Short mmCIF file of C-alpha atoms in Angstrom, two decimals:
data_model
loop_
_atom_site.label_atom_id
_atom_site.label_comp_id
_atom_site.label_asym_id
_atom_site.label_seq_id
_atom_site.Cartn_x
_atom_site.Cartn_y
_atom_site.Cartn_z
CA UNK V 1 4.75 31.01 9.43
CA UNK V 2 6.37 30.74 12.95
CA UNK V 3 4.42 27.90 14.94
CA UNK V 4 6.37 26.33 17.74
CA UNK V 5 6.82 22.34 17.22
CA UNK V 6 5.42 21.63 20.59
CA UNK V 7 1.92 23.02 19.48
CA UNK V 8 2.23 20.44 16.60
CA UNK V 9 3.01 17.73 19.08
CA UNK V 10 0.13 18.48 20.98
CA UNK V 11 -2.04 18.56 18.12
CA UNK V 12 -0.74 15.08 17.04
CA UNK V 13 -1.63 13.23 20.26
CA UNK V 14 -5.00 14.97 20.62
CA UNK V 15 -5.56 13.67 16.77
CA UNK V 16 -4.25 10.20 17.71
CA UNK V 17 -6.08 9.44 20.67
CA UNK V 18 -9.32 11.74 20.01
CA UNK V 19 -9.02 13.07 23.65
CA UNK V 20 -8.02 16.07 25.54
CA UNK V 21 -7.47 13.91 28.52
CA UNK V 22 -5.63 11.18 26.94
CA UNK V 23 -3.27 13.41 25.14
CA UNK V 24 -2.60 15.18 28.44
CA UNK V 25 -1.77 12.20 30.21
CA UNK V 26 0.85 11.06 27.33
CA UNK V 27 2.38 14.43 27.22
CA UNK V 28 2.59 14.80 30.88
CA UNK V 29 1.02 18.07 31.04
CA UNK V 30 -2.44 19.43 32.18
CA UNK V 31 -5.79 19.08 30.18
CA UNK V 32 -6.25 22.93 30.25
CA UNK V 33 -2.95 23.21 28.78
CA UNK V 34 -3.58 20.77 25.94
CA UNK V 35 -6.67 22.74 25.45
CA UNK V 36 -4.98 26.07 25.13
CA UNK V 37 -2.11 24.86 22.93
CA UNK V 38 -4.91 23.62 20.32
CA UNK V 39 -6.45 26.93 20.44
CA UNK V 40 -3.32 28.72 19.94
CA UNK V 41 -2.42 26.48 17.07
CA UNK V 42 -5.98 27.00 15.29
CA UNK V 43 -5.62 30.70 15.73
CA UNK V 44 -2.10 30.81 14.21
CA UNK V 45 -3.11 28.53 11.31
CA UNK V 46 -6.71 30.30 11.02
CA UNK V 47 -8.18 27.02 10.57
CA UNK V 48 -10.59 25.01 12.78
CA UNK V 49 -8.76 21.40 13.37
CA UNK V 50 -11.25 19.95 15.57
CA UNK V 51 -14.97 19.22 15.64
CA UNK V 52 -16.16 19.00 19.48
CA UNK V 53 -19.02 18.11 21.01
CA UNK V 54 -20.02 17.00 24.53
CA UNK V 55 -19.41 13.30 24.09
CA UNK V 56 -16.07 13.38 21.71
CA UNK V 57 -13.96 14.97 19.27
CA UNK V 58 -12.67 14.52 15.81
CA UNK V 59 -10.56 15.94 13.16
CA UNK V 60 -11.95 18.52 11.05
CA UNK V 61 -11.42 18.27 7.07
CA UNK V 62 -8.35 20.70 7.30
CA UNK V 63 -7.22 18.98 10.68
CA UNK V 64 -7.16 15.28 8.88
CA UNK V 65 -4.86 16.95 5.99
CA UNK V 66 -2.65 18.55 8.57
CA UNK V 67 -2.38 15.46 10.66
CA UNK V 68 -1.16 13.23 7.77
CA UNK V 69 1.88 15.62 7.67
CA UNK V 70 2.35 16.11 11.34
CA UNK V 71 2.15 12.48 11.86
CA UNK V 72 5.24 11.84 9.81
CA UNK V 73 7.25 14.61 11.23
CA UNK V 74 6.69 13.19 14.72
CA UNK V 75 7.51 9.85 13.86
CA UNK V 76 10.88 11.41 12.08
CA UNK V 77 11.69 13.23 15.34
CA UNK V 78 11.16 10.01 17.40
CA UNK V 79 13.55 8.10 15.07
CA UNK V 80 16.07 10.77 15.27
CA UNK V 81 16.17 10.47 18.96
CA UNK V 82 16.51 6.79 18.64
CA UNK V 83 19.23 7.15 16.37
CA UNK V 84 21.14 9.46 19.01
CA UNK V 85 20.08 7.29 21.80
CA UNK V 86 21.45 3.92 20.26
CA UNK V 87 24.71 2.85 21.55
CA UNK V 88 26.96 2.23 18.46
CA UNK V 89 28.11 -1.15 19.47
CA UNK V 90 24.33 -2.20 19.42
CA UNK V 91 24.05 -2.96 23.09
CA UNK V 92 20.54 -1.32 23.32
CA UNK V 93 18.06 -0.27 20.55
CA UNK V 94 15.26 -1.51 18.61
CA UNK V 95 14.16 -2.41 15.19
CA UNK V 96 10.55 -2.39 13.84
CA UNK V 97 9.57 -4.48 11.22
CA UNK V 98 6.43 -4.58 9.09
CA UNK V 99 5.56 -8.02 7.35
CA UNK V 100 2.57 -10.18 7.12
CA UNK V 101 2.27 -13.45 9.09
CA UNK V 102 2.91 -15.44 6.08
CA UNK V 103 6.11 -13.78 5.30
CA UNK V 104 7.19 -13.77 9.02
CA UNK V 105 6.73 -17.65 9.41
CA UNK V 106 7.97 -18.66 5.90
CA UNK V 107 10.76 -16.48 5.40
CA UNK V 108 11.83 -13.94 8.03
CA UNK V 109 12.04 -16.54 10.83
CA UNK V 110 15.47 -17.85 10.31
CA UNK V 111 16.68 -14.14 9.86
CA UNK V 112 15.20 -12.93 13.07
CA UNK V 113 16.65 -16.01 14.83
CA UNK V 114 20.15 -14.97 13.77
CA UNK V 115 19.74 -11.32 14.29
CA UNK V 116 18.78 -12.03 18.05
CA UNK V 117 21.72 -14.45 18.47
CA UNK V 118 24.03 -11.81 17.25
CA UNK V 119 22.25 -8.82 19.10
CA UNK V 120 20.33 -10.15 22.03
CA UNK V 121 19.70 -6.77 23.61
CA UNK V 122 17.98 -5.28 20.71
CA UNK V 123 14.15 -5.31 20.92
CA UNK V 124 12.57 -6.72 17.85
CA UNK V 125 9.05 -5.39 17.21
CA UNK V 126 7.00 -7.26 14.49
CA UNK V 127 4.07 -5.55 13.36
CA UNK V 128 1.92 -8.17 11.34
CA UNK V 129 -0.09 -6.74 8.47
CA UNK V 130 -0.89 -7.05 4.93
CA UNK V 131 1.84 -5.93 2.27
CA UNK V 132 -0.11 -2.87 1.47
CA UNK V 133 -0.70 -1.91 4.99
CA UNK V 134 3.03 -2.55 5.94
CA UNK V 135 3.78 -0.02 3.03
CA UNK V 136 1.71 2.36 4.54
CA UNK V 137 3.22 2.08 8.00
CA UNK V 138 6.68 2.70 6.52
CA UNK V 139 5.32 5.78 4.53
CA UNK V 140 4.36 7.12 8.08
CA UNK V 141 7.51 6.17 9.66
CA UNK V 142 5.68 3.63 12.36
CA UNK V 143 8.05 0.88 11.10
CA UNK V 144 11.72 0.93 10.20
CA UNK V 145 11.46 -1.39 7.28
CA UNK V 146 9.02 -3.57 5.66
CA UNK V 147 9.20 -6.88 4.01
CA UNK V 148 6.26 -7.20 1.53
CA UNK V 149 5.09 -9.00 -1.76
CA UNK V 150 5.95 -6.60 -4.46
CA UNK V 151 2.97 -5.08 -6.34
CA UNK V 152 3.98 -4.58 -9.80
CA UNK V 153 1.69 -1.63 -10.41
CA UNK V 154 3.20 0.35 -7.38
CA UNK V 155 5.95 2.58 -8.27
CA UNK V 156 7.22 2.73 -4.60
CA UNK V 157 8.60 6.20 -5.45
CA UNK V 158 9.19 6.88 -1.58
CA UNK V 159 10.99 3.70 -1.05
CA UNK V 160 14.30 1.93 -1.72
CA UNK V 161 13.19 -1.60 -3.00
CA UNK V 162 15.56 -4.68 -2.65
CA UNK V 163 14.40 -7.85 -4.12
CA UNK V 164 14.84 -10.60 -1.65
CA UNK V 165 13.69 -13.73 -3.65
CA UNK V 166 11.30 -15.06 -6.18
CA UNK V 167 7.83 -16.42 -4.90
CA UNK V 168 6.03 -19.12 -6.65
CA UNK V 169 2.36 -19.42 -6.48
CA UNK V 170 0.27 -22.74 -6.78
CA UNK V 171 -3.10 -24.32 -6.32
CA UNK V 172 -3.01 -27.00 -3.92
CA UNK V 173 -5.87 -29.48 -3.03
CA UNK V 174 -6.45 -32.59 -0.44
CA UNK V 175 -7.68 -36.01 -0.91
CA UNK V 176 -11.37 -34.79 -1.60
CA UNK V 177 -9.98 -33.83 -5.08
CA UNK V 178 -7.64 -36.70 -5.80
CA UNK V 179 -9.13 -37.47 -9.08
CA UNK V 180 -7.09 -34.29 -10.36
CA UNK V 181 -3.94 -35.60 -9.22
CA UNK V 182 -1.55 -35.96 -11.98
CA UNK V 183 -3.80 -34.38 -14.48
CA UNK V 184 -3.06 -31.11 -16.21
CA UNK V 185 -6.41 -28.85 -16.36
CA UNK V 186 -7.04 -25.20 -17.50
CA UNK V 187 -7.93 -22.32 -15.36
CA UNK V 188 -11.41 -22.33 -16.83
CA UNK V 189 -11.89 -26.13 -15.83
CA UNK V 190 -10.15 -25.18 -12.28
CA UNK V 191 -12.80 -22.25 -11.93
CA UNK V 192 -15.62 -24.70 -11.58
CA UNK V 193 -14.28 -25.96 -8.17
CA UNK V 194 -14.83 -24.03 -4.74
CA UNK V 195 -11.65 -22.05 -4.58
CA UNK V 196 -10.14 -20.54 -1.36
CA UNK V 197 -7.96 -17.41 -1.33
CA UNK V 198 -6.58 -14.54 0.59
CA UNK V 199 -9.15 -11.72 1.31
CA UNK V 200 -8.94 -8.63 -0.56
CA UNK V 201 -6.52 -5.83 -0.07
CA UNK V 202 -3.66 -8.18 0.01
CA UNK V 203 -0.91 -8.32 -2.76
CA UNK V 204 -1.52 -11.87 -3.10
CA UNK V 205 -5.43 -11.67 -3.68
CA UNK V 206 -4.18 -9.09 -6.36
CA UNK V 207 -2.13 -11.50 -8.22
CA UNK V 208 -4.92 -14.36 -7.84
CA UNK V 209 -7.62 -11.92 -9.40
CA UNK V 210 -5.28 -10.78 -12.05
CA UNK V 211 -4.51 -14.55 -13.16
CA UNK V 212 -8.17 -15.33 -14.17
CA UNK V 213 -8.78 -11.78 -15.37
CA UNK V 214 -5.86 -12.34 -18.01
CA UNK V 215 -7.66 -15.34 -19.31
CA UNK V 216 -11.16 -14.03 -19.40
CA UNK V 217 -12.45 -15.40 -16.30
CA UNK V 218 -14.36 -13.73 -13.36
CA UNK V 219 -14.00 -15.93 -10.29
CA UNK V 220 -15.14 -15.26 -6.74
CA UNK V 221 -13.53 -17.33 -4.12
CA UNK V 222 -15.56 -19.79 -2.25
CA UNK V 223 -13.69 -18.68 1.19
CA UNK V 224 -11.67 -15.76 1.69
CA UNK V 225 -9.31 -15.93 4.74
CA UNK V 226 -6.43 -13.57 6.35
CA UNK V 227 -4.29 -16.51 6.84
CA UNK V 228 -2.35 -18.69 4.37
CA UNK V 229 -2.07 -21.17 6.94
CA UNK V 230 -5.81 -21.55 7.25
CA UNK V 231 -6.04 -21.83 3.62
CA UNK V 232 -3.82 -24.95 3.81
CA UNK V 233 -5.58 -26.41 6.49
CA UNK V 234 -8.91 -26.00 5.01
CA UNK V 235 -7.64 -27.32 1.53
CA UNK V 236 -6.46 -30.34 3.75
CA UNK V 237 -10.17 -30.97 4.83
CA UNK V 238 -11.48 -30.69 1.45
CA UNK V 239 -13.40 -27.19 1.70
CA UNK V 240 -11.93 -26.46 -1.69
CA UNK V 241 -8.75 -25.78 -3.81
CA UNK V 242 -6.45 -23.23 -2.19
CA UNK V 243 -4.20 -20.42 -3.65
CA UNK V 244 -0.99 -20.23 -1.88
CA UNK V 245 2.90 -20.10 -2.25
CA UNK V 246 4.68 -23.19 -3.01
CA UNK V 247 6.85 -22.76 0.03
CA UNK V 248 4.12 -22.18 2.38
CA UNK V 249 2.45 -25.68 1.00
CA UNK V 250 5.65 -27.66 0.88
CA UNK V 251 5.60 -29.30 4.10
CA UNK V 252 1.88 -30.50 3.75
CA UNK V 253 2.64 -31.61 0.19
CA UNK V 254 5.93 -33.53 1.58
CA UNK V 255 3.71 -35.25 4.08
CA UNK V 256 1.20 -36.10 1.43
CA UNK V 257 -1.87 -34.44 2.76
CA UNK V 258 -1.98 -31.91 0.04
CA UNK V 259 -0.88 -32.06 -3.83
CA UNK V 260 -0.14 -29.42 -6.42
CA UNK V 261 -2.73 -28.62 -9.23
CA UNK V 262 -1.22 -28.91 -12.51
CA UNK V 263 -2.29 -26.24 -14.96
CA UNK V 264 -2.04 -25.56 -18.60
CA UNK V 265 -1.55 -21.94 -18.21
CA UNK V 266 1.67 -20.72 -16.39
CA UNK V 267 1.43 -18.69 -13.26
CA UNK V 268 4.00 -15.74 -13.40
CA UNK V 269 6.47 -15.85 -10.36
CA UNK V 270 6.40 -12.68 -8.30
CA UNK V 271 8.90 -11.16 -5.87
CA UNK V 272 9.45 -10.62 -2.11
CA UNK V 273 11.04 -7.33 -1.46
CA UNK V 274 12.63 -4.93 1.43
CA UNK V 275 11.22 -1.75 1.41
CA UNK V 276 13.28 1.23 2.85
CA UNK V 277 12.32 4.75 3.04
CA UNK V 278 14.40 6.92 1.04
CA UNK V 279 13.87 10.11 3.17
CA UNK V 280 14.06 8.64 6.81
CA UNK V 281 17.45 7.60 8.02
CA UNK V 282 17.69 4.04 9.46
CA UNK V 283 18.54 3.42 12.85
CA UNK V 284 21.58 1.62 13.73
CA UNK V 285 19.61 -1.60 14.95
CA UNK V 286 17.36 -1.64 11.87
CA UNK V 287 20.63 -1.25 9.40
CA UNK V 288 22.07 -4.24 11.09
CA UNK V 289 18.82 -6.31 10.32
CA UNK V 290 19.33 -5.24 6.59
CA UNK V 291 22.90 -6.39 6.83
CA UNK V 292 21.67 -9.88 8.26
CA UNK V 293 19.04 -10.11 5.46
CA UNK V 294 21.66 -9.80 2.87
#
């Protein structure tokens, strides 16, 4: 089927912004040109791509399926343009990194600092999302690379996976639970206390749930948060016992405001990994960040 890529480009912008006028503004063309392009594309494909009414527009079922592919294609073309535009000596360019707030704070910051010292004119864009969302952004080409908590059940078929470090999870508590300090308790005993954990749809929460399920326990955290640092702060003031990485809690434990709960059961370590899309070439600036990570 012979379809001009510009028609797909117009379709992408309308689908992204759910607005003909917004798409026209982004593409620097008239709204009527946008409307005509969509009509032409629908005629060529023999499918209705948008549901229109007087107040708004939305993608049809066929449009949703097409958009998933067109979005990747547009991002791939954009990345190709960036590759050509970047100067080989890296005096210009940008790198887009997907990583959670915790990974940025407790792992990436020294590497970002080093990279910025080496290439001060390269723009560094950090997209703070959970590891599953960062993986999805990389799949769609919206980030150049992602640093995530590796999910053992995810095969990562589209990505090259490079293990960066081992991560150890612990349960940590403040002075309110000082009676537990120095004792060794079971997960069953621990489950009787208020537990604080990351919200669902994070890889860390998946490990939390699996840990208890493996020992026949069904636990619902007292508090669910999106920030590890908040989990640490809430453990300090005695709201419960937090499930966090040992590295994230190390400062508070060093100061004495938190201590690690000793468990009879072992908590298996997990891994922090770098994901790179196998089918999308890395821009020069992103490749250099990978080199810094090494």
